[in-house]
Amino acid sequence: RPQRSDTASITDELSVAWYSLRVVRRSDQATTTVHRRFRDFVELASQLQASFQGHHLQSSLPQPPRKEFKYLKDHRDPAFLEERKHHLEIFMRRLVEVPHVLHVSSTLTFLGFSNHLREMSLIFTTEKIGVRLSKATDSDFPATVESVEGHQQGRHEIRPGDIVSKINGHSTAFMKFEEVVRSIQTIPRPFVCHFLQLIRPRKPVFLSDDATQLPDAHDADDGQDTTMTSSTMMKDRTASTMTQEAKGTFNEEAMKSVDLS
């Protein structure tokens, strides 16, 4: 159940806007924060249309906000971003009111949950990101968090063992460790870094799967929760095996662990 969609942030050299969604899973109260681009919302809507093809509920699926051409609208204008955020919030609230939507794997992936695994993402604005990375030995992704600096500890619960899964939305699964490090070191700030993290088990919380009252769209910025319910979670999925060769020259033995703090 996404609690709210935070204010959009312009984060990279292409002035791409990212929308932050804070999500709570009803079954165990696990939380996460994920960043999505406008096109991710559009892609989700398209995937759900395909999943509901021929189903009587297909016509109940809401349409995402209309895409505005950049030559007609300034996509960096704060007023434009705030308006788009507002419409995306309305879209998400209407979407999750449609029965079975939260049982579709594409929805759960979008919200950042997969059984005992969650995605979370952070926006970094400084040259040093406050973590030390090491090579992964048993994952389809090349880089994991080895340690976290004091000022980063507790920030959205980054912890050792987390996997660096995406950088600015681009998967690291087909990258070498050296490429991940180089990308983080050289990418213009601010940027979004996505992590995969095992969810620490908690005492089960048993709640009914009945629909819960949703607040009006304009209440989102007042801190009110937008409740979503789901009785099933998607199966764990990993990226395909890395096949792409790294470009450039790096000493692999010397790059087994890199301090980016």
CSV table of C-alpha atoms in Angstrom, one decimal:
chain,number,residue,atom,x,y,z
A,1,ARG,CA,0.0,0.0,0.0
A,2,PRO,CA,1.8,3.2,-1.1
A,3,GLN,CA,1.4,5.7,1.6
A,4,ARG,CA,2.1,8.7,-0.6
A,5,SER,CA,3.9,9.9,-3.6
A,6,ASP,CA,6.5,12.6,-2.7
A,7,THR,CA,7.4,15.7,-4.6
A,8,ALA,CA,9.2,15.0,-7.8
A,9,SER,CA,12.9,15.6,-8.0
A,10,ILE,CA,15.0,16.4,-11.1
A,11,THR,CA,18.0,14.2,-10.7
A,12,ASP,CA,20.2,13.8,-13.7
A,13,GLU,CA,22.0,15.6,-16.5
A,14,LEU,CA,19.0,15.1,-18.7
A,15,SER,CA,16.7,16.8,-16.2
A,16,VAL,CA,14.8,13.6,-15.7
A,17,ALA,CA,12.1,13.8,-13.0
A,18,TRP,CA,11.8,10.9,-10.5
A,19,TYR,CA,8.7,10.4,-8.3
A,20,SER,CA,9.2,8.9,-4.9
A,21,LEU,CA,6.7,6.4,-3.6
A,22,ARG,CA,6.8,5.2,0.0
A,23,VAL,CA,5.2,1.8,0.3
A,24,VAL,CA,4.0,-0.3,3.2
A,25,ARG,CA,3.2,-4.0,2.6
A,26,ARG,CA,0.1,-4.9,4.6
A,27,SER,CA,0.9,-8.5,5.3
A,28,ASP,CA,4.0,-7.8,7.4
A,29,GLN,CA,4.2,-4.0,7.6
A,30,ALA,CA,7.5,-4.1,5.6
A,31,THR,CA,8.2,-0.6,4.1
A,32,THR,CA,10.3,0.7,1.2
A,33,THR,CA,10.8,3.8,-0.9
A,34,VAL,CA,11.2,3.5,-4.6
A,35,HIS,CA,11.7,6.1,-7.3
A,36,ARG,CA,9.9,5.9,-10.6
A,37,ARG,CA,10.0,7.9,-13.8
A,38,PHE,CA,6.8,9.0,-15.5
A,39,ARG,CA,7.4,6.5,-18.2
A,40,ASP,CA,7.4,3.7,-15.6
A,41,PHE,CA,3.8,4.6,-14.6
A,42,VAL,CA,2.8,4.5,-18.3
A,43,GLU,CA,4.6,1.1,-18.7
A,44,LEU,CA,2.7,-0.3,-15.7
A,45,ALA,CA,-0.6,0.8,-17.1
A,46,SER,CA,0.3,-0.9,-20.4
A,47,GLN,CA,1.3,-4.1,-18.7
A,48,LEU,CA,-1.9,-4.2,-16.7
A,49,GLN,CA,-3.9,-3.7,-19.9
A,50,ALA,CA,-2.2,-6.7,-21.3
A,51,SER,CA,-2.7,-8.7,-18.2
A,52,PHE,CA,-6.5,-7.9,-18.1
A,53,GLN,CA,-7.0,-8.5,-21.8
A,54,GLY,CA,-10.4,-10.0,-22.3
A,55,HIS,CA,-11.3,-9.6,-18.6
A,56,HIS,CA,-14.5,-7.8,-17.7
A,57,LEU,CA,-12.4,-5.5,-15.4
A,58,GLN,CA,-10.2,-4.3,-18.2
A,59,SER,CA,-12.5,-1.3,-18.8
A,60,SER,CA,-12.1,-0.4,-15.1
A,61,LEU,CA,-8.4,0.2,-15.4
A,62,PRO,CA,-7.7,4.0,-15.2
A,63,GLN,CA,-5.5,5.6,-17.8
A,64,PRO,CA,-2.2,7.3,-16.7
A,65,PRO,CA,-1.9,11.1,-17.1
A,66,ARG,CA,-1.5,12.3,-20.6
A,67,LYS,CA,2.1,12.8,-21.7
A,68,GLU,CA,2.9,16.5,-22.5
A,69,PHE,CA,5.4,17.2,-25.3
A,70,LYS,CA,8.5,19.0,-24.1
A,71,TYR,CA,8.2,21.7,-26.8
A,72,LEU,CA,4.7,22.5,-25.4
A,73,LYS,CA,5.5,22.3,-21.7
A,74,ASP,CA,8.7,23.0,-19.7
A,75,HIS,CA,9.2,19.6,-17.9
A,76,ARG,CA,11.6,21.3,-15.4
A,77,ASP,CA,9.0,23.8,-14.2
A,78,PRO,CA,8.1,23.1,-10.6
A,79,ALA,CA,4.4,23.8,-11.2
A,80,PHE,CA,4.4,21.3,-14.1
A,81,LEU,CA,6.1,18.7,-11.9
A,82,GLU,CA,3.7,19.3,-9.0
A,83,GLU,CA,0.7,19.0,-11.3
A,84,ARG,CA,2.0,15.8,-12.8
A,85,LYS,CA,2.6,14.4,-9.4
A,86,HIS,CA,-0.9,15.2,-8.4
A,87,HIS,CA,-2.3,13.3,-11.4
A,88,LEU,CA,-0.1,10.4,-10.8
A,89,GLU,CA,-1.3,10.1,-7.3
A,90,ILE,CA,-4.9,10.1,-8.5
A,91,PHE,CA,-4.0,7.4,-11.1
A,92,MET,CA,-2.4,5.1,-8.5
A,93,ARG,CA,-5.3,5.5,-6.1
A,94,ARG,CA,-7.8,4.6,-8.8
A,95,LEU,CA,-5.6,1.8,-10.1
A,96,VAL,CA,-5.4,-0.1,-6.8
A,97,GLU,CA,-9.1,0.1,-6.2
A,98,VAL,CA,-9.5,-2.2,-9.2
A,99,PRO,CA,-9.9,-5.8,-8.0
A,100,HIS,CA,-6.9,-8.2,-8.6
A,101,VAL,CA,-4.5,-5.4,-9.7
A,102,LEU,CA,-2.4,-6.0,-6.6
A,103,HIS,CA,-2.2,-9.7,-7.4
A,104,VAL,CA,-0.3,-8.9,-10.7
A,105,SER,CA,3.4,-9.3,-10.6
A,106,SER,CA,4.1,-6.2,-12.6
A,107,THR,CA,2.3,-4.1,-10.0
A,108,LEU,CA,4.3,-5.7,-7.2
A,109,THR,CA,7.5,-5.1,-9.0
A,110,PHE,CA,6.6,-1.5,-9.6
A,111,LEU,CA,5.9,-1.1,-5.9
A,112,GLY,CA,9.3,-2.7,-5.0
A,113,PHE,CA,8.3,-6.0,-3.3
A,114,SER,CA,9.0,-9.6,-4.1
A,115,ASN,CA,8.3,-12.1,-1.2
A,116,HIS,CA,11.3,-11.7,1.1
A,117,LEU,CA,13.1,-9.2,-1.1
A,118,ARG,CA,12.5,-5.5,-1.6
A,119,GLU,CA,13.8,-2.8,-3.8
A,120,MET,CA,14.6,0.6,-2.4
A,121,SER,CA,16.2,3.6,-4.0
A,122,LEU,CA,18.0,6.7,-2.8
A,123,ILE,CA,18.9,10.1,-4.3
A,124,PHE,CA,22.6,11.0,-3.8
A,125,THR,CA,23.7,14.6,-4.3
A,126,THR,CA,27.3,14.5,-3.1
A,127,GLU,CA,30.4,13.1,-4.7
A,128,LYS,CA,30.8,10.5,-1.9
A,129,ILE,CA,27.8,8.3,-1.3
A,130,GLY,CA,28.9,7.0,2.2
A,131,VAL,CA,29.1,3.3,1.4
A,132,ARG,CA,31.9,0.8,0.6
A,133,LEU,CA,31.1,-1.7,-2.2
A,134,SER,CA,32.5,-5.2,-2.7
A,135,LYS,CA,32.3,-7.8,-5.5
A,136,ALA,CA,29.3,-10.1,-5.2
A,137,THR,CA,30.1,-13.7,-5.3
A,138,ASP,CA,26.7,-15.4,-5.4
A,139,SER,CA,24.4,-13.0,-7.2
A,140,ASP,CA,23.5,-12.1,-10.8
A,141,PHE,CA,24.4,-8.5,-9.8
A,142,PRO,CA,28.1,-7.6,-9.5
A,143,ALA,CA,28.2,-5.2,-6.5
A,144,THR,CA,27.1,-5.4,-2.9
A,145,VAL,CA,27.3,-3.0,0.1
A,146,GLU,CA,30.2,-4.1,2.3
A,147,SER,CA,29.9,-1.3,4.9
A,148,VAL,CA,28.0,1.9,5.5
A,149,GLU,CA,29.5,5.2,6.9
A,150,GLY,CA,28.1,6.5,10.1
A,151,HIS,CA,26.1,9.4,8.5
A,152,GLN,CA,24.4,6.9,6.2
A,153,GLN,CA,23.5,4.3,8.8
A,154,GLY,CA,19.8,4.2,9.3
A,155,ARG,CA,19.1,6.2,6.2
A,156,HIS,CA,16.3,4.1,4.7
A,157,GLU,CA,18.0,1.1,6.3
A,158,ILE,CA,20.9,0.7,4.0
A,159,ARG,CA,23.0,-2.1,5.4
A,160,PRO,CA,25.8,-4.5,4.4
A,161,GLY,CA,24.7,-7.2,2.0
A,162,ASP,CA,22.4,-4.9,0.0
A,163,ILE,CA,22.8,-5.4,-3.8
A,164,VAL,CA,23.3,-2.4,-6.1
A,165,SER,CA,20.6,-3.3,-8.7
A,166,LYS,CA,20.2,-0.2,-10.8
A,167,ILE,CA,21.8,3.2,-11.3
A,168,ASN,CA,19.4,5.9,-12.5
A,169,GLY,CA,17.0,3.1,-13.5
A,170,HIS,CA,19.5,1.1,-15.5
A,171,SER,CA,20.1,-2.4,-14.4
A,172,THR,CA,23.6,-3.4,-13.3
A,173,ALA,CA,23.0,-7.1,-14.0
A,174,PHE,CA,25.0,-7.0,-17.3
A,175,MET,CA,27.8,-4.9,-15.9
A,176,LYS,CA,31.1,-5.9,-14.2
A,177,PHE,CA,31.9,-4.6,-10.8
A,178,GLU,CA,34.4,-2.2,-12.2
A,179,GLU,CA,31.7,-0.7,-14.4
A,180,VAL,CA,29.4,-0.2,-11.5
A,181,VAL,CA,32.1,1.6,-9.5
A,182,ARG,CA,33.0,3.8,-12.5
A,183,SER,CA,29.4,4.7,-13.1
A,184,ILE,CA,28.8,5.7,-9.5
A,185,GLN,CA,32.0,7.7,-9.4
A,186,THR,CA,31.4,9.6,-12.7
A,187,ILE,CA,27.7,10.0,-13.1
A,188,PRO,CA,26.5,13.6,-12.7
A,189,ARG,CA,24.9,14.5,-9.4
A,190,PRO,CA,22.3,14.1,-8.2
A,191,PHE,CA,21.5,10.5,-9.2
A,192,VAL,CA,19.3,7.6,-8.1
A,193,CYS,CA,20.8,4.4,-6.8
A,194,HIS,CA,18.6,1.4,-6.5
A,195,PHE,CA,19.3,-1.5,-4.0
A,196,LEU,CA,17.8,-5.0,-3.4
A,197,GLN,CA,17.6,-6.0,0.2
A,198,LEU,CA,16.4,-9.0,2.1
A,199,ILE,CA,13.5,-8.2,4.4
A,200,ARG,CA,14.3,-9.1,8.0
A,201,PRO,CA,11.5,-11.4,9.3
A,202,ARG,CA,9.1,-10.0,11.7
A,203,LYS,CA,6.3,-11.5,13.8
A,204,PRO,CA,3.4,-12.2,11.3
A,205,VAL,CA,0.6,-9.7,11.3
A,206,PHE,CA,-2.7,-11.2,10.2
A,207,LEU,CA,-5.0,-8.7,8.7
A,208,SER,CA,-8.1,-9.1,6.6
A,209,ASP,CA,-7.9,-8.5,2.9
A,210,ASP,CA,-10.9,-6.2,2.8
A,211,ALA,CA,-10.7,-2.9,1.0
A,212,THR,CA,-9.8,0.0,3.2
A,213,GLN,CA,-11.0,3.6,2.9
A,214,LEU,CA,-8.7,5.7,0.7
A,215,PRO,CA,-8.2,9.4,1.2
A,216,ASP,CA,-8.9,11.9,-1.5
A,217,ALA,CA,-6.1,12.7,-3.8
A,218,HIS,CA,-5.6,16.2,-2.5
A,219,ASP,CA,-5.0,14.8,1.0
A,220,ALA,CA,-1.7,13.1,-0.1
A,221,ASP,CA,0.5,15.9,1.1
A,222,ASP,CA,-1.1,16.0,4.5
A,223,GLY,CA,0.7,12.8,5.5
A,224,GLN,CA,-2.4,10.6,5.3
A,225,ASP,CA,-1.9,7.0,4.2
A,226,THR,CA,-3.2,5.6,0.9
A,227,THR,CA,-3.9,2.0,1.8
A,228,MET,CA,-3.4,-0.9,-0.6
A,229,THR,CA,-4.0,-4.5,0.2
A,230,SER,CA,-2.6,-7.7,-1.3
A,231,SER,CA,-2.9,-11.3,-0.3
A,232,THR,CA,-0.2,-12.6,-2.6
A,233,MET,CA,3.3,-11.4,-3.6
A,234,MET,CA,5.2,-12.1,-6.7
A,235,LYS,CA,7.8,-14.8,-6.9
A,236,ASP,CA,11.5,-13.9,-6.5
A,237,ARG,CA,13.1,-13.2,-9.8
A,238,THR,CA,16.8,-12.6,-10.6
A,239,ALA,CA,18.4,-11.0,-13.6
A,240,SER,CA,19.8,-13.2,-16.3
A,241,THR,CA,23.5,-14.1,-16.2
A,242,MET,CA,26.0,-11.4,-16.9
A,243,THR,CA,27.4,-11.7,-20.4
A,244,GLN,CA,28.6,-8.2,-21.4
A,245,GLU,CA,32.4,-7.6,-21.2
A,246,ALA,CA,33.5,-4.5,-19.4
A,247,LYS,CA,35.1,-1.7,-21.4
A,248,GLY,CA,38.2,0.2,-20.3
A,249,THR,CA,41.1,-1.0,-18.2
A,250,PHE,CA,40.8,-2.0,-14.5
A,251,ASN,CA,42.9,-4.2,-12.3
A,252,GLU,CA,40.2,-6.7,-11.2
A,253,GLU,CA,42.1,-7.9,-8.1
A,254,ALA,CA,42.5,-4.3,-6.9
A,255,MET,CA,38.8,-3.6,-7.5
A,256,LYS,CA,37.3,-6.3,-5.3
A,257,SER,CA,36.4,-3.7,-2.8
A,258,VAL,CA,36.0,0.1,-3.4
A,259,ASP,CA,35.3,2.8,-0.8
A,260,LEU,CA,32.8,5.3,-2.2
A,261,SER,CA,32.3,7.1,1.1
